[in-house]
Short mmCIF file of C-alpha atoms and ligand atoms in Angstrom, two decimals:
data_model
loop_
_atom_site.label_atom_id
_atom_site.label_comp_id
_atom_site.label_asym_id
_atom_site.label_seq_id
_atom_site.Cartn_x
_atom_site.Cartn_y
_atom_site.Cartn_z
CA MET L 1 -49.63 -88.87 -0.50
CA ARG L 2 -47.80 -86.49 1.55
CA TYR L 3 -48.75 -82.57 2.37
CA ALA L 4 -47.30 -79.46 2.74
CA HIS L 5 -49.34 -77.81 6.09
CA ILE L 6 -48.23 -74.18 7.89
CA THR L 7 -47.27 -75.60 11.52
CA GLY L 8 -45.42 -72.08 12.23
CA TRP L 9 -45.58 -68.02 12.13
CA GLY L 10 -43.95 -65.58 12.05
CA ALA L 11 -44.52 -61.43 11.75
CA TYR L 12 -41.93 -58.80 12.47
CA VAL L 13 -42.23 -54.74 11.48
CA PRO L 14 -39.86 -52.35 12.20
CA PRO L 15 -41.38 -49.98 15.21
CA ARG L 16 -40.85 -46.92 13.79
CA VAL L 17 -44.78 -45.51 12.03
CA VAL L 18 -45.46 -42.83 10.08
CA THR L 19 -48.78 -41.55 9.34
CA ASN L 20 -49.69 -39.50 6.09
CA ASP L 21 -49.90 -36.31 8.17
CA GLU L 22 -45.73 -37.36 8.73
CA LEU L 23 -45.68 -37.45 5.34
CA SER L 24 -47.36 -34.41 4.23
CA HIS L 25 -44.76 -32.23 5.41
CA VAL L 26 -42.51 -34.78 2.73
CA VAL L 27 -43.97 -34.40 -0.17
CA ASP L 28 -47.27 -31.85 -1.91
CA THR L 29 -49.87 -34.55 -0.28
CA THR L 30 -51.80 -35.54 2.18
CA ASP L 31 -54.34 -37.95 4.76
CA GLU L 32 -57.47 -37.03 3.04
CA TRP L 33 -55.83 -37.90 -0.42
CA ILE L 34 -54.04 -41.24 1.24
CA THR L 35 -56.34 -42.20 3.47
CA GLU L 36 -59.47 -41.67 -0.03
CA ARG L 37 -57.25 -42.85 -3.27
CA THR L 38 -55.28 -46.31 -0.85
CA GLY L 39 -57.23 -46.86 1.64
CA ILE L 40 -53.39 -46.38 3.97
CA LYS L 41 -52.89 -44.25 6.96
CA THR L 42 -50.45 -45.53 8.28
CA ARG L 43 -46.97 -47.54 7.41
CA HIS L 44 -43.26 -49.29 9.95
CA ILE L 45 -40.60 -47.92 8.16
CA ALA L 46 -37.41 -49.71 8.78
CA GLY L 47 -34.19 -48.06 11.08
CA ALA L 48 -31.31 -47.46 10.51
CA ASP L 49 -29.97 -51.15 12.01
CA ASP L 50 -33.04 -52.93 10.27
CA HIS L 51 -32.31 -54.50 7.04
CA THR L 52 -34.18 -57.09 4.58
CA SER L 53 -32.50 -59.99 6.41
CA THR L 54 -32.13 -58.80 9.64
CA MET L 55 -36.26 -58.38 9.83
CA ALA L 56 -36.94 -61.78 8.03
CA ILE L 57 -34.66 -62.99 10.53
CA LYS L 58 -36.26 -61.63 13.35
CA ALA L 59 -39.98 -62.84 11.69
CA GLY L 60 -37.97 -66.60 10.85
CA ARG L 61 -37.18 -67.58 14.56
CA GLU L 62 -41.38 -66.97 15.43
CA ALA L 63 -41.79 -68.93 13.27
CA LEU L 64 -39.56 -71.48 14.22
CA LYS L 65 -40.69 -70.49 18.37
CA VAL L 66 -44.40 -71.28 16.97
CA ALA L 67 -43.78 -74.06 15.09
CA ASN L 68 -41.19 -76.05 17.60
CA LEU L 69 -38.81 -76.76 15.56
CA ASP L 70 -34.99 -76.83 15.75
CA PRO L 71 -33.39 -74.60 13.67
CA ALA L 72 -30.32 -77.54 12.65
CA LYS L 73 -33.34 -79.47 11.19
CA LEU L 74 -34.44 -76.59 9.11
CA GLU L 75 -33.67 -78.11 5.41
CA LEU L 76 -34.82 -75.31 3.62
CA VAL L 77 -35.29 -70.99 3.68
CA ILE L 78 -36.10 -69.78 1.22
CA CYS L 79 -36.90 -66.07 1.18
CA ALA L 80 -39.68 -63.93 -1.37
CA THR L 81 -37.67 -59.82 -1.96
CA SER L 82 -36.71 -57.83 -4.13
CA THR L 83 -35.46 -56.08 -1.98
CA PRO L 84 -32.41 -58.09 -1.68
CA ASP L 85 -29.94 -56.69 1.24
CA TYR L 86 -27.46 -57.12 -1.18
CA LEU L 87 -27.29 -58.54 -5.13
CA MET L 88 -24.51 -61.33 -3.94
CA PRO L 89 -24.21 -62.85 -1.42
CA ASN L 90 -28.35 -64.28 -0.49
CA THR L 91 -30.27 -62.82 1.59
CA ALA L 92 -31.64 -65.92 2.42
CA SER L 93 -28.10 -67.32 3.34
CA LEU L 94 -28.43 -64.94 5.26
CA ILE L 95 -30.85 -65.31 7.36
CA GLN L 96 -29.23 -69.26 7.13
CA ASP L 97 -26.68 -68.27 9.52
CA GLY L 98 -28.39 -66.08 11.70
CA LEU L 99 -31.21 -68.88 12.48
CA GLY L 100 -28.89 -71.11 12.95
CA ALA L 101 -30.20 -73.04 10.70
CA SER L 102 -27.28 -75.28 10.13
CA HIS L 103 -28.58 -77.48 7.79
CA ALA L 104 -30.04 -75.74 5.77
CA GLY L 105 -29.70 -74.77 1.48
CA ALA L 106 -31.02 -71.32 0.85
CA PHE L 107 -31.50 -68.71 -1.55
CA ASP L 108 -34.07 -65.43 -2.55
CA LEU L 109 -36.90 -65.59 -5.22
CA ASN L 110 -38.09 -62.21 -6.53
CA ALA L 111 -41.99 -61.49 -8.39
CA ALA L 112 -42.35 -58.52 -6.87
CA CYS L 113 -45.39 -58.70 -4.63
CA SER L 114 -46.28 -61.71 -5.26
CA GLY L 115 -42.91 -63.56 -4.19
CA PHE L 116 -44.26 -65.15 -0.85
CA VAL L 117 -47.16 -66.61 -3.21
CA TYR L 118 -44.24 -67.96 -5.53
CA ALA L 119 -42.59 -68.73 -2.96
CA LEU L 120 -44.78 -70.33 -0.17
CA THR L 121 -45.38 -72.80 -4.50
CA VAL L 122 -41.66 -73.30 -4.24
CA GLY L 123 -42.02 -74.90 -0.76
CA THR L 124 -44.94 -77.18 -1.02
CA ALA L 125 -43.63 -78.47 -4.56
CA MET L 126 -40.29 -79.57 -2.64
CA LEU L 127 -42.32 -80.96 0.36
CA ARG L 128 -45.07 -83.08 -1.33
CA SER L 129 -41.72 -84.04 -3.84
CA GLY L 130 -40.68 -85.43 -1.10
CA LEU L 131 -37.45 -84.38 -1.47
CA TYR L 132 -37.75 -82.19 1.76
CA ARG L 133 -39.32 -81.88 5.00
CA ASN L 134 -39.68 -78.39 5.77
CA ALA L 135 -38.91 -75.36 4.63
CA LEU L 136 -38.38 -71.30 5.92
CA VAL L 137 -41.06 -69.70 4.21
CA ILE L 138 -40.39 -66.12 4.38
CA GLY L 139 -41.45 -63.00 2.86
CA ALA L 140 -39.07 -60.05 3.97
CA GLU L 141 -39.11 -56.13 2.34
CA ALA L 142 -36.94 -52.83 3.20
CA MET L 143 -39.49 -50.76 0.47
CA SER L 144 -38.53 -48.03 2.03
CA ARG L 145 -34.24 -48.05 0.48
CA VAL L 146 -35.40 -47.73 -2.98
CA MET L 147 -38.21 -45.81 -2.59
CA ASP L 148 -38.02 -42.07 -3.98
CA TRP L 149 -39.16 -40.15 -1.74
CA THR L 150 -39.47 -37.23 -3.37
CA ASP L 151 -42.83 -38.53 -5.29
CA ARG L 152 -45.61 -38.48 -3.85
CA THR L 153 -47.43 -41.12 -6.89
CA THR L 154 -45.01 -43.93 -4.41
CA CYS L 155 -43.69 -43.41 -1.51
CA VAL L 156 -47.37 -42.66 0.50
CA LEU L 157 -47.93 -46.56 -0.34
CA PHE L 158 -45.24 -48.88 0.86
CA GLY L 159 -43.65 -49.54 3.86
CA ASP L 160 -41.21 -52.18 5.98
CA GLY L 161 -41.52 -56.28 7.31
CA ALA L 162 -41.33 -59.80 6.50
CA GLY L 163 -43.61 -62.24 7.80
CA ALA L 164 -42.57 -66.08 8.30
CA VAL L 165 -44.55 -69.51 7.89
CA VAL L 166 -42.69 -73.17 8.17
CA LEU L 167 -43.80 -75.21 6.17
CA GLU L 168 -44.32 -79.50 7.51
CA ALA L 169 -44.98 -82.11 5.58
CA ARG L 170 -47.74 -84.27 6.53
CA ASP L 171 -49.53 -87.56 5.52
CA GLU L 172 -52.56 -85.98 6.62
CA PRO L 173 -54.30 -83.92 4.21
CA GLY L 174 -54.67 -80.61 4.37
CA GLY L 175 -52.19 -77.14 4.25
CA VAL L 176 -51.88 -76.08 0.82
CA MET L 177 -54.16 -78.14 -1.72
CA SER L 178 -53.36 -76.30 -4.82
CA CYS L 179 -52.03 -73.14 -6.52
CA ARG L 180 -50.68 -71.19 -9.62
CA LEU L 181 -48.21 -68.46 -11.06
CA GLY L 182 -48.28 -66.48 -13.85
CA SER L 183 -46.05 -64.23 -15.50
CA ASP L 184 -46.83 -61.01 -18.37
CA GLY L 185 -43.07 -59.82 -18.92
CA SER L 186 -44.90 -57.48 -21.96
CA GLY L 187 -45.50 -55.41 -18.15
CA ALA L 188 -42.67 -55.30 -17.05
CA GLU L 189 -41.67 -51.69 -17.39
CA PHE L 190 -45.50 -50.76 -15.21
CA LEU L 191 -43.38 -51.67 -12.02
CA LYS L 192 -39.05 -51.22 -11.99
CA VAL L 193 -36.09 -50.53 -9.43
CA PRO L 194 -33.95 -49.88 -11.78
CA LEU L 195 -30.87 -51.42 -10.14
CA GLY L 196 -28.30 -54.44 -11.71
CA THR L 197 -26.60 -55.33 -13.97
CA ARG L 198 -27.68 -53.62 -17.50
CA ILE L 199 -27.06 -49.88 -15.94
CA PRO L 200 -23.52 -49.69 -15.54
CA ILE L 201 -22.59 -48.12 -11.96
CA HIS L 202 -21.94 -44.41 -12.49
CA PRO L 203 -22.65 -41.47 -11.10
CA LEU L 204 -24.77 -40.31 -13.64
CA ASN L 205 -27.06 -42.60 -13.67
CA MET L 206 -28.20 -41.64 -9.41
CA VAL L 207 -28.86 -38.16 -9.74
CA ASN L 208 -32.23 -36.60 -12.35
CA GLY L 209 -35.03 -38.81 -10.99
CA ASN L 210 -32.40 -41.66 -13.14
CA GLY L 211 -31.09 -43.36 -9.58
CA PRO L 212 -32.03 -46.47 -7.74
CA THR L 213 -35.81 -45.88 -6.44
CA MET L 214 -39.27 -47.45 -7.42
CA LYS L 215 -41.17 -46.18 -10.25
CA MET L 216 -44.79 -47.28 -10.87
CA ALA L 217 -47.38 -46.82 -13.32
CA GLY L 218 -50.25 -46.84 -10.69
CA ASN L 219 -53.56 -47.41 -12.76
CA GLU L 220 -52.03 -49.70 -15.33
CA VAL L 221 -51.02 -51.74 -12.44
CA PHE L 222 -54.39 -51.23 -10.51
CA ARG L 223 -56.66 -52.54 -13.75
CA PHE L 224 -54.24 -55.60 -13.70
CA ALA L 225 -54.45 -56.19 -10.73
CA THR L 226 -58.76 -56.78 -10.39
CA LYS L 227 -58.24 -58.28 -13.62
CA THR L 228 -56.20 -61.06 -11.56
CA MET L 229 -56.92 -61.13 -8.56
CA ASN L 230 -60.33 -62.32 -10.08
CA GLN L 231 -59.77 -64.74 -12.35
CA VAL L 232 -56.51 -66.44 -10.50
CA THR L 233 -59.26 -66.68 -7.22
CA ARG L 234 -61.20 -68.19 -9.70
CA GLN L 235 -59.44 -71.15 -11.45
CA VAL L 236 -57.69 -72.25 -7.48
CA ALA L 237 -61.26 -72.10 -5.76
CA ALA L 238 -61.68 -75.06 -9.00
CA ASP L 239 -58.20 -76.69 -9.36
CA ALA L 240 -59.09 -77.63 -5.26
CA GLY L 241 -62.78 -78.29 -5.68
CA ILE L 242 -64.32 -76.11 -4.20
CA ALA L 243 -66.91 -73.25 -5.46
CA VAL L 244 -65.74 -68.76 -5.15
CA ASP L 245 -67.37 -68.86 -1.63
CA ASP L 246 -66.62 -71.57 0.31
CA ILE L 247 -63.73 -69.33 0.92
CA ASP L 248 -63.28 -68.71 4.83
CA LEU L 249 -61.08 -65.97 4.03
CA ILE L 250 -59.32 -64.17 0.46
CA ILE L 251 -55.57 -63.18 1.91
CA PRO L 252 -54.70 -60.61 -1.15
CA HIS L 253 -51.31 -58.31 -1.38
CA GLN L 254 -52.20 -55.55 0.30
CA ALA L 255 -51.89 -53.30 -2.43
CA ASN L 256 -54.80 -50.61 -2.48
CA GLN L 257 -58.63 -50.86 -1.05
CA ARG L 258 -59.68 -49.87 -3.51
CA ILE L 259 -58.38 -53.04 -5.81
CA LEU L 260 -60.17 -55.61 -3.08
CA ALA L 261 -62.79 -53.33 -3.25
CA THR L 262 -63.61 -53.62 -7.27
CA ALA L 263 -62.06 -57.10 -7.05
CA ALA L 264 -64.84 -58.45 -4.38
CA LYS L 265 -67.48 -56.95 -6.56
CA GLN L 266 -65.91 -59.13 -10.01
CA LEU L 267 -66.18 -61.82 -8.04
CA ASP L 268 -69.40 -60.97 -6.32
CA TYR L 269 -67.68 -62.73 -2.77
CA PRO L 270 -68.60 -60.26 1.05
CA LEU L 271 -65.01 -57.87 0.91
CA GLU L 272 -65.21 -58.42 4.52
CA ARG L 273 -64.08 -61.98 3.65
CA ILE L 274 -61.48 -60.37 2.09
CA TYR L 275 -58.98 -59.16 4.43
CA SER L 276 -56.98 -55.79 4.87
CA ASN L 277 -54.50 -54.72 6.99
CA LEU L 278 -53.06 -52.62 4.64
CA GLU L 279 -54.69 -49.14 6.71
CA ARG L 280 -52.14 -49.48 9.32
CA LEU L 281 -49.18 -51.26 7.40
CA GLY L 282 -49.28 -49.76 3.81
CA ASN L 283 -48.03 -51.91 0.83
CA THR L 284 -44.87 -54.32 2.29
CA SER L 285 -44.67 -56.02 -1.10
CA ALA L 286 -43.48 -59.27 -0.43
CA ALA L 287 -44.47 -59.54 2.99
CA SER L 288 -47.84 -58.60 2.97
CA VAL L 289 -50.12 -60.93 2.31
CA PRO L 290 -48.10 -63.52 5.22
CA LEU L 291 -48.61 -59.89 7.77
CA ALA L 292 -51.74 -59.83 6.28
CA MET L 293 -52.71 -64.06 7.35
CA ILE L 294 -50.63 -63.34 10.53
CA ASP L 295 -52.64 -60.21 11.43
CA ALA L 296 -55.88 -62.42 10.49
CA LEU L 297 -54.82 -65.49 12.68
CA ASN L 298 -54.44 -62.82 15.69
CA GLU L 299 -57.48 -61.52 15.09
CA GLY L 300 -59.78 -65.11 15.14
CA ARG L 301 -60.67 -64.74 11.44
CA LEU L 302 -58.42 -68.11 10.51
CA HIS L 303 -59.15 -70.96 12.38
CA ALA L 304 -58.18 -75.04 11.71
CA GLY L 305 -60.02 -76.46 8.64
CA ASP L 306 -60.46 -73.40 6.80
CA HIS L 307 -60.69 -72.73 3.49
CA LEU L 308 -57.98 -69.68 3.14
CA MET L 309 -56.62 -68.57 -0.37
CA MET L 310 -53.35 -66.29 0.28
CA ILE L 311 -53.26 -63.86 -3.45
CA GLY L 312 -50.63 -62.09 -4.51
CA PHE L 313 -49.96 -59.84 -7.87
CA GLY L 314 -47.00 -57.34 -8.54
CA GLY L 315 -44.14 -56.44 -10.31
CA GLY L 316 -43.11 -58.64 -13.87
CA LEU L 317 -45.81 -58.03 -13.28
CA THR L 318 -46.23 -61.41 -11.80
CA TRP L 319 -49.72 -63.43 -9.60
CA GLY L 320 -50.45 -65.55 -8.54
CA ALA L 321 -52.83 -67.86 -5.44
CA CYS L 322 -52.89 -71.04 -3.74
CA LEU L 323 -55.77 -72.16 -1.47
CA VAL L 324 -54.56 -73.55 2.09
CA GLN L 325 -57.30 -75.73 3.93
CA TRP L 326 -55.84 -74.13 7.82
CA THR L 327 -54.76 -76.71 10.09
CA TYR L 328 -54.16 -75.21 14.02
CA SER L 329 -55.69 -72.64 16.06
CA PRO L 330 -52.46 -70.65 17.64
CA ALA L 331 -53.93 -72.51 20.41
CA ASP L 332 -52.76 -75.69 19.36
CA ARG L 333 -49.48 -74.19 19.33
CA ARG L 334 -48.33 -73.43 22.81
CA TRP L 335 -46.23 -75.18 24.06
CA SER L 336 -44.78 -76.24 27.67
CA PRO L 337 -42.62 -73.91 29.11
CA TYR L 338 -39.74 -76.91 29.04
CA LYS L 339 -40.40 -76.42 24.96
CA ARG L 340 -40.22 -73.11 24.82
CA ALA L 341 -36.87 -72.36 27.06
CA ARG L 342 -35.64 -76.02 25.16
CA GLN L 343 -36.21 -74.01 21.95
CA ALA L 344 -35.44 -70.50 23.27
CA LEU L 345 -31.69 -72.35 24.01
CA ARG L 346 -31.64 -73.46 20.43
CA LEU L 347 -32.17 -69.68 19.03
CA ALA L 348 -29.76 -68.47 21.20
CA LEU L 349 -27.10 -71.00 19.74
CA ALA L 350 -26.97 -68.84 16.21
CA GLY L 351 -24.96 -66.02 16.99
CA PRO L 352 -22.41 -68.26 18.87
CA ARG L 353 -22.50 -71.52 16.07
CA SER L 354 -21.68 -68.77 13.06
CA TRP L 355 -18.72 -67.39 15.10
CA ALA L 356 -17.61 -70.68 15.82
CA GLY L 357 -18.00 -71.43 11.31
CA ARG L 358 -15.86 -68.10 11.33
CA ILE L 359 -13.04 -68.95 13.72
CA GLU L 360 -13.00 -72.19 11.96
CA ARG L 361 -12.47 -71.51 8.94
CA ARG L 362 -9.97 -68.96 9.68
CA LEU L 363 -8.02 -71.77 11.44
CA ASP L 364 -8.03 -74.45 8.07
CA PHE L 365 -6.71 -71.51 6.10
CA TRP L 366 -3.58 -70.77 8.37
CA GLU L 367 -3.62 -74.66 8.61
CA LEU L 368 -3.31 -74.41 5.45
CA ARG L 369 -0.77 -72.10 5.06
CA ARG L 370 1.15 -72.98 7.85
CA ARG L 371 1.29 -76.58 5.64
CA ARG L 372 2.22 -75.40 2.13
CA ALA L 373 5.19 -72.96 3.72
CA ASP L 374 6.35 -76.44 5.26
CA ARG L 375 5.99 -78.52 1.91
CA ARG L 376 7.90 -74.95 -0.06
CA ARG L 377 10.57 -75.62 3.05
CA ASP L 378 10.88 -78.92 2.25
CA ARG L 379 11.71 -78.78 -1.62
CA GLY L 380 14.87 -76.08 0.07
CA ASN L 381 12.71 -73.18 -1.53
CA PRO L 382 11.94 -71.45 1.38
CA THR L 383 9.86 -67.99 -1.08
N1 ACO N 1 -50.93 -37.20 -2.47
C1 ACO N 1 -52.19 -36.25 -3.31
N2 ACO N 1 -51.87 -36.61 -5.27
C2 ACO N 1 -51.53 -37.18 -5.34
C3 ACO N 1 -50.50 -37.81 -5.16
C4 ACO N 1 -50.18 -38.45 -3.60
N3 ACO N 1 -49.90 -39.10 -2.55
N4 ACO N 1 -50.35 -38.86 -6.14
C5 ACO N 1 -51.00 -38.81 -6.66
N5 ACO N 1 -51.37 -37.81 -7.19
C6 ACO N 1 -52.43 -37.34 -7.88
C7 ACO N 1 -51.85 -37.23 -8.59
O1 ACO N 1 -50.21 -36.35 -9.55
C8 ACO N 1 -52.73 -36.76 -10.41
O2 ACO N 1 -53.42 -35.65 -10.26
P1 ACO N 1 -53.24 -34.93 -11.81
O3 ACO N 1 -54.64 -34.45 -12.04
O4 ACO N 1 -53.48 -33.14 -11.55
O5 ACO N 1 -51.91 -35.28 -12.14
C9 ACO N 1 -54.22 -37.45 -9.34
O6 ACO N 1 -53.50 -37.53 -8.43
C10 ACO N 1 -54.60 -38.55 -9.34
O7 ACO N 1 -53.30 -39.57 -9.67
P2 ACO N 1 -54.10 -41.86 -10.57
O8 ACO N 1 -52.38 -41.66 -10.76
O9 ACO N 1 -54.50 -41.37 -11.32
O10 ACO N 1 -54.32 -41.41 -8.67
P3 ACO N 1 -55.19 -42.64 -8.59
O11 ACO N 1 -56.76 -42.58 -7.66
O12 ACO N 1 -55.10 -44.36 -9.66
O13 ACO N 1 -54.40 -43.44 -7.53
C11 ACO N 1 -52.40 -44.98 -6.49
C12 ACO N 1 -52.98 -44.41 -7.66
C13 ACO N 1 -52.24 -45.32 -5.37
C14 ACO N 1 -50.80 -45.40 -7.56
C15 ACO N 1 -53.33 -46.64 -7.47
O14 ACO N 1 -53.16 -46.76 -9.06
C16 ACO N 1 -52.30 -47.77 -6.91
O15 ACO N 1 -53.16 -48.23 -6.36
N6 ACO N 1 -52.49 -48.51 -8.04
C17 ACO N 1 -51.50 -49.75 -7.61
C18 ACO N 1 -50.65 -50.22 -7.27
C19 ACO N 1 -50.18 -51.23 -6.61
O16 ACO N 1 -51.49 -52.29 -6.51
N7 ACO N 1 -49.10 -51.49 -7.19
C20 ACO N 1 -48.85 -52.96 -6.34
C21 ACO N 1 -47.19 -53.67 -6.74
S1 ACO N 1 -46.52 -52.99 -5.93
C22 ACO N 1 -44.95 -53.89 -5.87
O17 ACO N 1 -44.97 -55.22 -6.95
C23 ACO N 1 -43.66 -53.30 -5.89
#
């Protein structure tokens, strides 16, 4: 039996911090309303040079450093995002290139705020099946790019960032133990960014509030979120053969502090053991679970052997949870100066490797054209 262990982790949030007071100059809101109704005080917002892929690359580099895994040995990159850089190419391929992961397959996965839990489940299944030995699983979002900055019911909630984990297959029991995923597309209307092939690209679609910005029925999502957290936590704990009280720490999607408080009551589980960094980061959609997990780890809230429940819920509607038996403390992942320098070198080679690939492709193309021209000339047909 193979197990999927989390052997590395990395986080990135853009440096620009936006406070509730600042937002009160943008929309009709107050620090008091946002704090009381959501628990959010600040969020990090992407600058002009921050994109989903670039934030993910920064988080991915950190994760590879912690795992001390050569990017050239990485086999799979899965990027959970609902704010990809482009509709095509996929963001994961940009990340794979940026990391110098020259032997990895790469794909995006969109399950909105549940995306990371979905991606972790897929990555785990790939490793447990024996098809892959390792995977980089990332949740990354540039939510600020799909916000309607005149809509106070959504723009105060979201932030940007990326969190990544390295999964490695091991024989020792532990790591990601059980997962469940769910979906109810009948609630698709409750959370929407109307951009895609159903929406003809026409200037009229971009005006009068019809642009590709987030629309959310907050109350509906609130009800769905509390119900889901309760149900999926009980199901996944039962699947893993443990009681809810045996979960040492719950890392839920960070949407609203009141959702977490309601879920704690419904689960009869202490709110202090439901981790929250909402106050500082707001809702970063697919990035929120890995960012919260890494904060919890850095704050000493997560130890080797602990049972950790990660829960996602959001657009789709989708939901999911993974129970993880945590493997390493940060102290176990400190490498010698020699190993750190070697890893830094491997990561630094990503840029030149990418350029070398582009130049090689250009040379191949020139060579092809030259051979075609030669063949035409030999046939006596110079055109
Ligand atoms: N500042 C001031 N007032 C506001 C603001 C604001 N930022 N936003 C809404 N209000 C007003 C409303 O207009 C309304 O006023 P009215 O009574 O005069 O009409 C009043 O506050 C109450 O509005 P509600 O929508 O009932 O507020 P509620 O307490 O439900 O909070 C919120 C809204 C924060 C959106 C909440 O419903 C929520 O957190 N929902 C869940 C969101 C979520 O979980 N999303 C996760 C998935 S996200 C994803 O998948 C990408």
